CSV table of C-alpha atoms in Angstrom, one decimal:
chain,number,residue,atom,x,y,z
E,164,MET,CA,-9.8,-16.6,-21.0
E,165,SER,CA,-6.4,-16.4,-23.4
E,166,VAL,CA,-3.6,-14.4,-23.1
E,167,GLY,CA,-4.7,-12.2,-25.9
E,168,ASN,CA,-8.0,-12.0,-24.8
E,169,LEU,CA,-6.9,-10.9,-21.3
E,170,ILE,CA,-4.7,-8.4,-22.9
E,171,ASN,CA,-7.2,-7.1,-25.2
E,172,LYS,CA,-9.5,-6.8,-21.7
E,173,ALA,CA,-6.8,-4.7,-19.8
E,174,THR,CA,-6.1,-2.9,-22.7
E,175,LYS,CA,-9.3,-1.6,-23.3
E,176,GLU,CA,-10.0,-0.8,-19.9
E,177,LEU,CA,-6.9,0.8,-19.3
E,178,ILE,CA,-7.7,2.9,-22.5
E,179,SER,CA,-11.3,3.7,-21.2
E,180,SER,CA,-8.9,5.5,-17.5
E,181,LYS,CA,-6.4,7.9,-19.8
E,182,ILE,CA,-3.6,5.5,-19.3
E,183,SER,CA,-0.8,6.2,-21.6
E,184,ASN,CA,0.6,3.3,-23.1
E,185,PRO,CA,-2.4,1.3,-22.1
E,186,ILE,CA,-0.6,-2.2,-24.5
E,187,LEU,CA,2.3,-2.1,-23.0
E,188,ASP,CA,1.3,-1.7,-20.0
E,189,SER,CA,-1.2,-4.8,-20.3
E,190,GLU,CA,1.8,-7.1,-21.6
E,191,ILE,CA,4.1,-5.9,-18.4
E,192,LEU,CA,1.7,-6.4,-16.4
E,193,LEU,CA,0.5,-9.9,-17.4
E,194,SER,CA,4.2,-10.7,-17.7
E,195,LYS,CA,4.7,-9.9,-14.2
E,196,ILE,CA,2.1,-12.6,-13.4
E,197,LEU,CA,3.4,-15.0,-15.7
E,198,ASN,CA,6.9,-14.3,-14.6
E,199,GLN,CA,8.0,-14.5,-18.0
E,200,ASP,CA,9.6,-11.5,-20.8
E,201,ARG,CA,7.0,-9.2,-22.5
E,202,LYS,CA,8.1,-11.7,-25.9
E,203,TYR,CA,6.6,-14.5,-24.3
E,204,THR,CA,3.0,-13.2,-24.2
E,205,ILE,CA,3.0,-11.7,-27.3
E,206,LEU,CA,4.5,-15.5,-29.0
E,207,ASN,CA,1.9,-17.0,-26.8
E,208,SER,CA,-1.6,-15.4,-27.1
E,209,LYS,CA,-3.6,-18.2,-27.2
E,210,GLU,CA,-2.2,-19.7,-23.7
E,211,ASN,CA,-5.4,-19.8,-21.3
E,212,LEU,CA,-4.9,-18.6,-17.8
E,213,ASP,CA,-5.9,-20.0,-14.5
E,214,GLN,CA,-8.7,-18.6,-12.6
E,215,ARG,CA,-5.7,-17.4,-10.0
E,216,ASN,CA,-3.6,-15.9,-12.4
E,217,LYS,CA,-6.8,-14.1,-13.9
E,218,GLU,CA,-7.6,-12.5,-10.7
E,219,ARG,CA,-4.2,-11.6,-9.8
E,220,PHE,CA,-3.6,-10.1,-13.5
E,221,TYR,CA,-7.1,-7.9,-12.9
E,222,GLU,CA,-5.9,-6.9,-9.4
E,223,LEU,CA,-2.7,-5.4,-11.4
E,224,VAL,CA,-4.8,-4.0,-13.7
E,225,GLY,CA,-6.9,-2.1,-11.5
E,226,ARG,CA,-3.9,-0.1,-9.7
E,227,ARG,CA,-3.0,0.9,-13.3
E,228,LYS,CA,-6.0,1.9,-13.7
E,229,LYS,CA,-6.1,4.3,-10.6
E,230,GLY,CA,-3.0,5.5,-12.1
E,231,GLU,CA,-0.5,3.6,-9.8
E,232,PRO,CA,3.2,3.8,-12.1
E,233,ILE,CA,4.3,0.8,-13.4
E,234,ALA,CA,7.6,0.6,-11.7
E,235,TYR,CA,5.5,0.9,-8.2
E,236,ILE,CA,3.6,-2.1,-8.8
E,237,LEU,CA,6.6,-4.1,-11.0
E,238,GLU,CA,8.9,-3.1,-7.6
E,239,LYS,CA,11.5,-2.4,-9.3
E,240,LYS,CA,12.8,0.4,-12.1
E,241,ASP,CA,16.0,0.0,-14.8
E,242,PHE,CA,18.2,2.3,-13.7
E,243,TRP,CA,22.1,2.8,-15.5
E,244,LYS,CA,23.2,-0.9,-16.0
E,245,GLU,CA,21.2,-2.3,-13.4
E,246,THR,CA,17.5,-2.6,-11.3
E,247,PHE,CA,16.6,-1.5,-8.7
E,248,TYR,CA,14.0,-2.7,-5.9
E,249,ILE,CA,12.0,0.6,-6.0
E,250,ASN,CA,8.6,0.8,-3.7
E,251,LYS,CA,6.5,3.5,-2.9
E,252,HIS,CA,9.0,5.7,-0.1
E,253,VAL,CA,11.2,6.4,-2.9
E,254,LEU,CA,11.2,8.6,-6.3
E,255,ILE,CA,11.3,6.6,-9.4
E,256,PRO,CA,14.7,6.6,-10.9
E,257,ARG,CA,14.1,8.4,-14.5
E,258,PRO,CA,16.8,8.4,-17.7
E,259,ASP,CA,17.6,12.1,-17.1
E,260,THR,CA,19.0,11.3,-13.3
E,261,GLU,CA,21.6,9.2,-15.7
E,262,LEU,CA,23.5,12.0,-16.5
E,263,ILE,CA,25.0,12.7,-13.0
E,264,ILE,CA,26.6,9.3,-14.2
E,265,GLU,CA,28.2,10.5,-16.8
E,266,GLU,CA,29.4,13.7,-15.9
E,267,VAL,CA,31.0,11.8,-13.4
E,268,LEU,CA,32.4,9.5,-15.3
E,269,LYS,CA,33.8,12.4,-17.4
E,270,LEU,CA,35.7,13.5,-14.7
E,271,TYR,CA,36.7,11.1,-12.6
E,272,SER,CA,37.1,7.9,-15.0
E,273,ASN,CA,40.7,6.9,-14.4
E,274,ARG,CA,40.7,7.8,-10.7
E,275,SER,CA,41.0,5.2,-8.2
E,276,ARG,CA,39.7,5.0,-4.5
E,277,MET,CA,37.8,7.9,-4.4
E,278,HIS,CA,34.8,8.9,-1.6
E,279,ILE,CA,31.2,9.9,-2.9
E,280,LEU,CA,28.4,11.2,-0.6
E,281,ASP,CA,25.1,11.3,-2.5
E,282,ILE,CA,22.6,13.2,-0.5
E,283,GLY,CA,18.8,12.3,-0.5
E,284,THR,CA,20.1,9.0,-1.9
E,285,GLY,CA,16.3,7.5,-1.9
E,286,SER,CA,16.9,4.1,-4.2
E,287,GLY,CA,20.7,4.2,-3.8
E,288,CYS,CA,20.4,4.5,-7.9
E,289,ILE,CA,22.8,6.8,-8.3
E,290,LEU,CA,25.6,6.1,-6.2
E,291,LEU,CA,25.7,2.7,-6.6
E,292,SER,CA,25.8,2.9,-10.4
E,293,LEU,CA,28.9,5.2,-9.5
E,294,LEU,CA,30.1,2.4,-7.7
E,295,ASN,CA,29.5,-0.5,-10.2
E,296,GLU,CA,31.7,2.3,-12.2
E,297,LEU,CA,34.8,3.0,-10.2
E,298,LYS,CA,35.7,-0.2,-8.8
E,299,ASP,CA,38.1,1.3,-6.1
E,300,SER,CA,35.7,3.9,-4.7
E,301,TYR,CA,33.7,4.3,-1.5
E,302,GLY,CA,30.5,6.1,-1.0
E,303,THR,CA,28.1,7.5,1.8
E,304,GLY,CA,24.1,7.7,1.1
E,305,ILE,CA,22.0,9.8,2.9
E,306,ASP,CA,18.1,10.4,3.2
E,307,ILE,CA,16.2,12.0,6.2
E,308,SER,CA,13.4,9.5,5.2
E,309,LYS,CA,14.2,6.3,7.3
E,310,GLU,CA,12.2,3.7,4.4
E,311,SER,CA,13.9,4.9,1.9
E,312,ILE,CA,17.9,4.1,3.9
E,313,LYS,CA,16.3,0.6,4.2
E,314,VAL,CA,15.9,0.7,0.5
E,315,SER,CA,18.9,1.6,-0.5
E,316,LYS,CA,20.7,-0.7,1.7
E,317,TYR,CA,18.7,-3.5,0.2
E,318,ASN,CA,19.9,-2.4,-3.3
E,319,SER,CA,23.6,-2.3,-2.0
E,320,ARG,CA,23.4,-5.7,-0.5
E,321,VAL,CA,21.4,-7.5,-4.2
E,322,LEU,CA,24.3,-5.2,-5.8
E,323,GLN,CA,27.2,-6.6,-3.5
E,324,LEU,CA,28.2,-3.3,-2.9
E,325,ASN,CA,27.6,-3.1,0.7
E,326,ASN,CA,31.1,-3.6,1.5
E,327,ARG,CA,31.8,-0.3,-0.3
E,328,ALA,CA,28.4,1.9,0.7
E,329,ASN,CA,27.4,2.9,3.8
E,330,PHE,CA,23.7,4.4,4.2
E,331,TYR,CA,22.7,6.6,6.9
E,332,VAL,CA,19.3,8.6,8.1
E,333,SER,CA,20.2,12.4,8.9
E,334,ASP,CA,19.1,15.4,6.8
E,335,VAL,CA,21.6,17.2,5.2
E,336,ASP,CA,21.7,19.8,7.7
E,337,LYS,CA,22.8,17.9,10.3
E,338,PHE,CA,25.2,15.6,8.8
E,339,ILE,CA,29.4,16.3,8.9
E,340,GLN,CA,30.9,12.9,8.7
E,341,GLY,CA,33.9,12.5,6.5
E,342,LYS,CA,35.0,14.4,3.7
E,343,TYR,CA,34.6,14.1,-0.1
E,344,ASP,CA,36.1,13.8,-3.5
E,345,ILE,CA,32.2,13.8,-5.0
E,346,ILE,CA,28.7,15.2,-3.9
E,347,VAL,CA,26.0,14.0,-5.9
E,348,SER,CA,22.3,14.9,-5.2
E,349,ASN,CA,19.4,15.1,-7.0
E,350,PRO,CA,17.0,17.2,-4.6
E,351,PRO,CA,13.5,18.0,-4.8
E,352,TYR,CA,13.3,21.0,-6.5
E,353,ILE,CA,9.7,21.1,-7.3
E,354,GLN,CA,7.6,24.8,-6.7
E,355,SER,CA,5.3,23.5,-3.7
E,356,HIS,CA,2.4,25.9,-6.1
E,357,ARG,CA,3.7,23.3,-9.1
E,358,LEU,CA,2.8,19.8,-7.9
E,359,LYS,CA,-0.6,19.6,-7.9
E,360,TYR,CA,-0.4,20.5,-11.8
E,361,LEU,CA,1.9,17.1,-12.1
E,362,ASP,CA,1.2,13.7,-13.5
E,363,ARG,CA,-1.5,12.3,-11.8
E,364,ASP,CA,1.3,9.2,-11.3
E,365,VAL,CA,3.9,11.3,-10.0
E,366,LYS,CA,1.3,13.9,-7.6
E,367,ASN,CA,-0.6,11.1,-7.0
E,368,PHE,CA,2.0,8.2,-6.0
E,369,GLU,CA,5.6,9.4,-5.9
E,370,PRO,CA,7.2,11.3,-2.2
E,371,LYS,CA,5.9,14.5,-1.7
E,372,LEU,CA,9.3,14.7,0.1
E,373,ALA,CA,11.0,14.2,-2.9
E,374,LEU,CA,9.6,16.2,-5.1
E,375,ASP,CA,8.7,19.6,-2.8
E,376,GLY,CA,11.8,21.9,-3.0
E,377,GLY,CA,9.6,24.5,-1.3
E,378,VAL,CA,8.2,27.9,-2.4
E,379,ASP,CA,10.7,29.1,-4.9
E,380,GLY,CA,12.3,25.1,-5.5
E,381,LEU,CA,15.4,25.9,-4.3
E,382,LEU,CA,15.0,25.4,-0.8
E,383,LYS,CA,16.4,22.0,-0.6
E,384,THR,CA,19.5,22.2,-3.8
E,385,VAL,CA,20.5,26.0,-1.3
E,386,LYS,CA,21.1,23.7,1.7
E,387,VAL,CA,22.9,21.1,-0.5
E,388,ILE,CA,25.5,23.8,-2.1
E,389,ASN,CA,25.9,25.2,1.3
E,390,LYS,CA,26.9,21.9,3.2
E,391,SER,CA,28.8,21.2,0.1
E,392,LEU,CA,30.9,23.7,1.6
E,393,GLN,CA,32.1,22.2,4.3
E,394,LEU,CA,31.8,19.0,3.1
E,395,LEU,CA,33.7,18.6,0.0
E,396,LYS,CA,37.7,17.9,-0.2
E,397,ASN,CA,39.8,20.6,-1.7
E,398,ASN,CA,38.9,20.2,-5.8
E,399,GLY,CA,36.2,18.4,-5.2
E,400,LYS,CA,32.8,18.7,-7.1
E,401,LEU,CA,29.4,18.7,-6.5
E,402,ILE,CA,27.0,18.1,-9.2
E,403,LEU,CA,23.5,18.6,-8.9
E,404,GLU,CA,20.2,17.3,-11.1
E,405,ILE,CA,17.9,21.0,-11.5
E,406,GLY,CA,15.0,22.0,-12.8
E,407,PHE,CA,15.0,22.9,-16.1
E,408,ASN,CA,14.4,27.0,-15.9
E,409,GLN,CA,16.6,27.1,-12.2
E,410,LYS,CA,20.3,27.1,-13.8
E,411,MET,CA,21.2,31.0,-13.6
E,412,GLU,CA,19.1,30.9,-9.6
E,413,ILE,CA,21.6,28.4,-9.1
E,414,LEU,CA,24.9,30.0,-10.6
E,415,LYS,CA,24.3,32.6,-8.0
Protein backbone atom coordinates (compact mmCIF):
# COMPACT_ATOMS: atom_id res chain seq x y z
CA MET A 1 0.00 0.00 0.00
CA SER A 2 1.25 3.48 -0.85
CA VAL A 3 2.08 6.27 1.57
CA GLY A 4 -0.89 8.28 0.34
CA ASN A 5 -3.35 5.42 0.74
CA LEU A 6 -2.04 4.63 4.20
CA ILE A 7 -2.51 8.23 5.31
CA ASN A 8 -6.03 8.31 3.86
CA LYS A 9 -6.98 5.09 5.62
CA ALA A 10 -5.48 6.21 8.94
CA THR A 11 -7.21 9.58 8.66
CA LYS A 12 -10.60 7.91 8.30
CA GLU A 13 -9.93 5.73 11.34
CA LEU A 14 -8.89 8.74 13.44
CA ILE A 15 -11.98 10.66 12.32
CA SER A 16 -14.17 7.73 13.42
CA SER A 17 -12.51 7.91 16.84
CA LYS A 18 -13.17 11.67 17.02
CA ILE A 19 -9.50 12.59 17.02
CA SER A 20 -8.82 16.22 16.15
CA ASN A 21 -6.31 16.96 13.36
CA PRO A 22 -6.54 13.44 11.88
CA ILE A 23 -4.63 14.19 8.67
CA LEU A 24 -1.80 15.95 10.48
CA ASP A 25 -1.57 13.18 13.09
CA SER A 26 -1.49 10.49 10.39
CA GLU A 27 1.33 12.27 8.55
CA ILE A 28 3.31 12.77 11.76
CA LEU A 29 2.97 9.12 12.77
CA LEU A 30 4.02 7.88 9.36
CA SER A 31 6.94 10.29 9.40
CA LYS A 32 8.10 8.65 12.63
CA ILE A 33 7.98 5.20 11.04
CA LEU A 34 9.91 6.39 7.98
CA ASN A 35 12.30 8.49 10.07
CA GLN A 36 11.58 11.43 7.78
CA ASP A 37 9.87 14.79 8.09
CA ARG A 38 6.22 15.42 7.16
CA LYS A 39 7.23 16.99 3.85
CA TYR A 40 8.62 13.62 2.76
CA THR A 41 5.27 11.87 3.26
CA ILE A 42 3.51 14.56 1.23
CA LEU A 43 6.02 14.56 -1.64
CA ASN A 44 6.31 10.76 -1.80
CA SER A 45 2.68 9.76 -1.57
CA LYS A 46 3.04 7.02 -4.20
CA GLU A 47 5.91 5.24 -2.46
CA ASN A 48 4.97 1.77 -1.22
CA LEU A 49 5.70 0.61 2.33
CA ASP A 50 6.85 -2.86 3.27
CA GLN A 51 4.70 -5.01 5.53
CA ARG A 52 6.80 -4.40 8.64
CA ASN A 53 6.49 -0.63 8.38
CA LYS A 54 2.75 -0.87 7.68
CA GLU A 55 2.28 -2.93 10.83
CA ARG A 56 4.31 -0.47 12.90
CA PHE A 57 2.28 2.42 11.48
CA TYR A 58 -1.05 0.75 12.28
CA GLU A 59 0.19 0.10 15.82
CA LEU A 60 0.85 3.83 16.33
CA VAL A 61 -2.50 4.75 14.76
CA GLY A 62 -4.19 2.35 17.17
CA ARG A 63 -2.59 4.14 20.11
CA ARG A 64 -3.70 7.52 18.77
CA LYS A 65 -7.26 6.22 18.24
CA LYS A 66 -7.43 5.54 21.98
CA GLY A 67 -6.56 9.18 22.63
CA GLU A 68 -2.89 8.81 23.51
CA PRO A 69 -1.25 12.19 22.81
CA ILE A 70 1.04 12.44 19.80
CA ALA A 71 3.84 13.73 22.06
CA TYR A 72 3.83 10.52 24.11
CA ILE A 73 3.78 8.35 21.00
CA LEU A 74 6.72 10.26 19.53
CA GLU A 75 8.40 10.54 22.96
CA LYS A 76 9.34 14.15 22.25
CA LYS A 77 7.96 17.67 22.39
CA ASP A 78 9.29 21.01 21.21
CA PHE A 79 9.52 23.70 23.89
CA TRP A 80 11.13 27.12 23.58
CA LYS A 81 14.15 26.45 21.34
CA GLU A 82 14.76 22.75 21.98
CA THR A 83 13.15 19.35 21.58
CA PHE A 84 12.72 17.48 24.86
CA TYR A 85 12.40 13.78 25.49
CA ILE A 86 9.17 13.01 27.34
CA ASN A 87 7.21 9.97 28.44
CA LYS A 88 3.99 9.20 30.30
CA HIS A 89 5.57 10.13 33.65
CA VAL A 90 5.85 13.85 32.84
CA LEU A 91 3.43 16.54 31.80
CA ILE A 92 3.61 17.41 28.12
CA PRO A 93 5.28 20.85 27.79
CA ARG A 94 2.86 23.49 26.50
CA PRO A 95 3.38 26.79 24.66
CA ASP A 96 1.68 28.73 27.49
CA THR A 97 4.46 27.68 29.84
CA GLU A 98 7.03 29.40 27.61
CA LEU A 99 5.73 32.63 29.16
CA ILE A 100 7.75 31.74 32.25
CA ILE A 101 10.91 31.79 30.13
CA GLU A 102 9.93 35.12 28.59
CA GLU A 103 9.28 36.75 31.97
CA VAL A 104 12.55 35.56 33.47
CA LEU A 105 14.50 36.85 30.48
CA LYS A 106 12.78 40.23 30.71
CA LEU A 107 13.99 40.55 34.27
CA TYR A 108 17.40 38.93 34.12
CA SER A 109 18.76 38.82 30.56
CA ASN A 110 21.80 40.91 31.56
CA ARG A 111 22.51 39.14 34.84
CA SER A 112 25.12 36.43 35.17
CA ARG A 113 25.84 33.57 37.51
CA MET A 114 22.38 33.23 39.03
CA HIS A 115 21.05 30.18 40.79
CA ILE A 116 17.62 29.01 39.64
CA LEU A 117 15.29 26.54 41.35
CA ASP A 118 12.54 24.76 39.39
CA ILE A 119 9.89 23.24 41.67
CA GLY A 120 8.03 20.33 40.06
CA THR A 121 10.52 20.18 37.22
CA GLY A 122 8.93 17.31 35.25
CA SER A 123 10.83 16.97 31.98
CA GLY A 124 13.16 19.80 33.04
CA CYS A 125 12.02 21.90 30.08
CA ILE A 126 11.64 25.18 32.02
CA LEU A 127 14.93 25.01 33.90
CA LEU A 128 16.98 23.71 30.98
CA SER A 129 15.55 26.32 28.60
CA LEU A 130 16.54 29.03 31.05
CA LEU A 131 20.05 27.64 31.47
CA ASN A 132 20.42 27.58 27.69
CA GLU A 133 19.65 31.30 27.63
CA LEU A 134 21.53 32.33 30.80
CA LYS A 135 24.90 30.83 30.00
CA ASP A 136 26.64 31.54 33.32
CA SER A 137 23.75 30.45 35.56
CA TYR A 138 23.22 27.23 37.48
CA GLY A 139 20.01 25.39 38.19
CA THR A 140 18.38 22.90 40.50
CA GLY A 141 15.23 20.99 39.67
CA ILE A 142 13.13 19.04 42.17
CA ASP A 143 10.17 16.76 41.68
CA ILE A 144 8.33 14.30 43.88
CA SER A 145 8.37 11.77 41.03
CA LYS A 146 11.46 9.57 40.64
CA GLU A 147 10.49 8.87 37.04
CA SER A 148 10.29 12.58 36.25
CA ILE A 149 13.76 13.14 37.61
CA LYS A 150 15.08 10.39 35.34
CA VAL A 151 13.59 12.24 32.37
CA SER A 152 14.96 15.65 33.39
CA LYS A 153 18.43 14.21 34.00
CA TYR A 154 18.35 12.60 30.58
CA ASN A 155 17.36 15.88 28.92
CA SER A 156 20.13 17.74 30.73
CA ARG A 157 22.69 15.28 29.35
CA VAL A 158 21.32 15.49 25.81
CA LEU A 159 21.45 19.30 25.92
CA GLN A 160 24.92 19.15 27.51
CA LEU A 161 23.75 21.09 30.54
CA ASN A 162 24.37 18.44 33.18
CA ASN A 163 27.41 20.38 34.41
CA ARG A 164 25.13 23.31 35.34
CA ALA A 165 21.97 21.47 36.37
CA ASN A 166 21.24 19.20 39.31
CA PHE A 167 18.01 17.28 39.84
CA TYR A 168 16.66 15.75 43.04
CA VAL A 169 13.67 13.69 44.07
CA SER A 170 12.08 15.81 46.77
CA ASP A 171 8.77 17.18 47.99
CA VAL A 172 8.89 20.97 48.13
CA ASP A 173 8.01 20.85 51.85
CA LYS A 174 11.17 18.91 52.63
CA PHE A 175 13.60 20.72 50.36
CA ILE A 176 16.04 22.92 52.27
CA GLN A 177 19.10 23.05 50.02
CA GLY A 178 20.48 26.44 48.97
CA LYS A 179 19.26 29.97 48.34
CA TYR A 180 18.06 31.07 44.93
CA ASP A 181 17.87 34.21 42.81
CA ILE A 182 14.89 32.87 40.89
CA ILE A 183 12.32 30.20 41.66
CA VAL A 184 10.13 29.01 38.78
CA SER A 185 7.28 26.57 38.99
CA ASN A 186 4.36 25.18 37.02
CA PRO A 187 2.62 23.42 39.90
CA PRO A 188 -0.57 21.35 39.60
CA TYR A 189 -3.42 23.86 39.73
CA ILE A 190 -6.55 22.07 38.49
CA GLN A 191 -9.29 21.47 41.04
CA SER A 192 -9.65 17.75 41.81
CA HIS A 193 -13.31 17.63 40.81
CA ARG A 194 -12.51 19.28 37.45
CA LEU A 195 -10.07 16.58 36.33
CA LYS A 196 -12.87 14.43 34.88
CA TYR A 197 -13.85 17.26 32.54
CA LEU A 198 -10.43 17.58 30.92
CA ASP A 199 -9.89 16.43 27.32
CA ARG A 200 -9.53 12.66 27.21
CA ASP A 201 -5.97 12.97 25.90
CA VAL A 202 -5.11 14.75 29.15
CA LYS A 203 -7.22 12.99 31.76
CA ASN A 204 -6.50 9.47 30.49
CA PHE A 205 -2.80 9.79 29.78
CA GLU A 206 -1.04 12.68 31.52
CA PRO A 207 0.10 12.11 35.12
CA LYS A 208 -2.55 13.21 37.64
CA LEU A 209 0.28 14.07 40.03
CA ALA A 210 1.18 16.93 37.69
CA LEU A 211 -2.44 18.10 37.27
CA ASP A 212 -4.31 17.74 40.57
CA GLY A 213 -4.12 20.90 42.66
CA GLY A 214 -6.46 19.66 45.39
CA VAL A 215 -10.01 20.69 46.24
CA ASP A 216 -9.52 24.38 45.45
CA GLY A 217 -6.69 23.95 42.93
CA LEU A 218 -4.34 25.93 45.16
CA LEU A 219 -2.91 23.27 47.47
CA LYS A 220 0.42 22.79 45.67
CA THR A 221 0.75 26.45 44.64
CA VAL A 222 0.42 27.65 48.24
CA LYS A 223 3.13 25.17 49.25
CA VAL A 224 5.44 26.59 46.59
CA ILE A 225 4.77 30.17 47.69
CA ASN A 226 5.32 29.42 51.39
CA LYS A 227 8.53 27.49 50.75
CA SER A 228 9.84 30.24 48.48
CA LEU A 229 9.93 32.57 51.47
CA GLN A 230 12.70 30.37 52.88
CA LEU A 231 14.51 29.57 49.65
CA LEU A 232 14.71 32.94 47.88
CA LYS A 233 17.64 35.29 48.33
CA ASN A 234 16.96 38.93 49.19
CA ASN A 235 15.31 40.55 46.16
CA GLY A 236 14.82 37.13 44.59
CA LYS A 237 11.74 36.46 42.49
CA LEU A 238 9.18 33.69 42.26
CA ILE A 239 7.60 33.18 38.84
CA LEU A 240 4.58 30.88 38.73
CA GLU A 241 2.17 29.49 36.19
CA ILE A 242 -1.36 29.56 37.62
CA GLY A 243 -4.90 28.85 36.50
CA PHE A 244 -6.71 31.52 34.47
CA ASN A 245 -9.14 32.22 37.34
CA GLN A 246 -6.71 32.04 40.29
CA LYS A 247 -5.03 35.44 40.16
CA MET A 248 -6.82 37.11 43.07
CA GLU A 249 -6.50 34.10 45.38
CA ILE A 250 -2.81 33.76 44.57
CA LEU A 251 -2.19 37.44 45.19
CA LYS A 252 -3.75 37.07 48.64
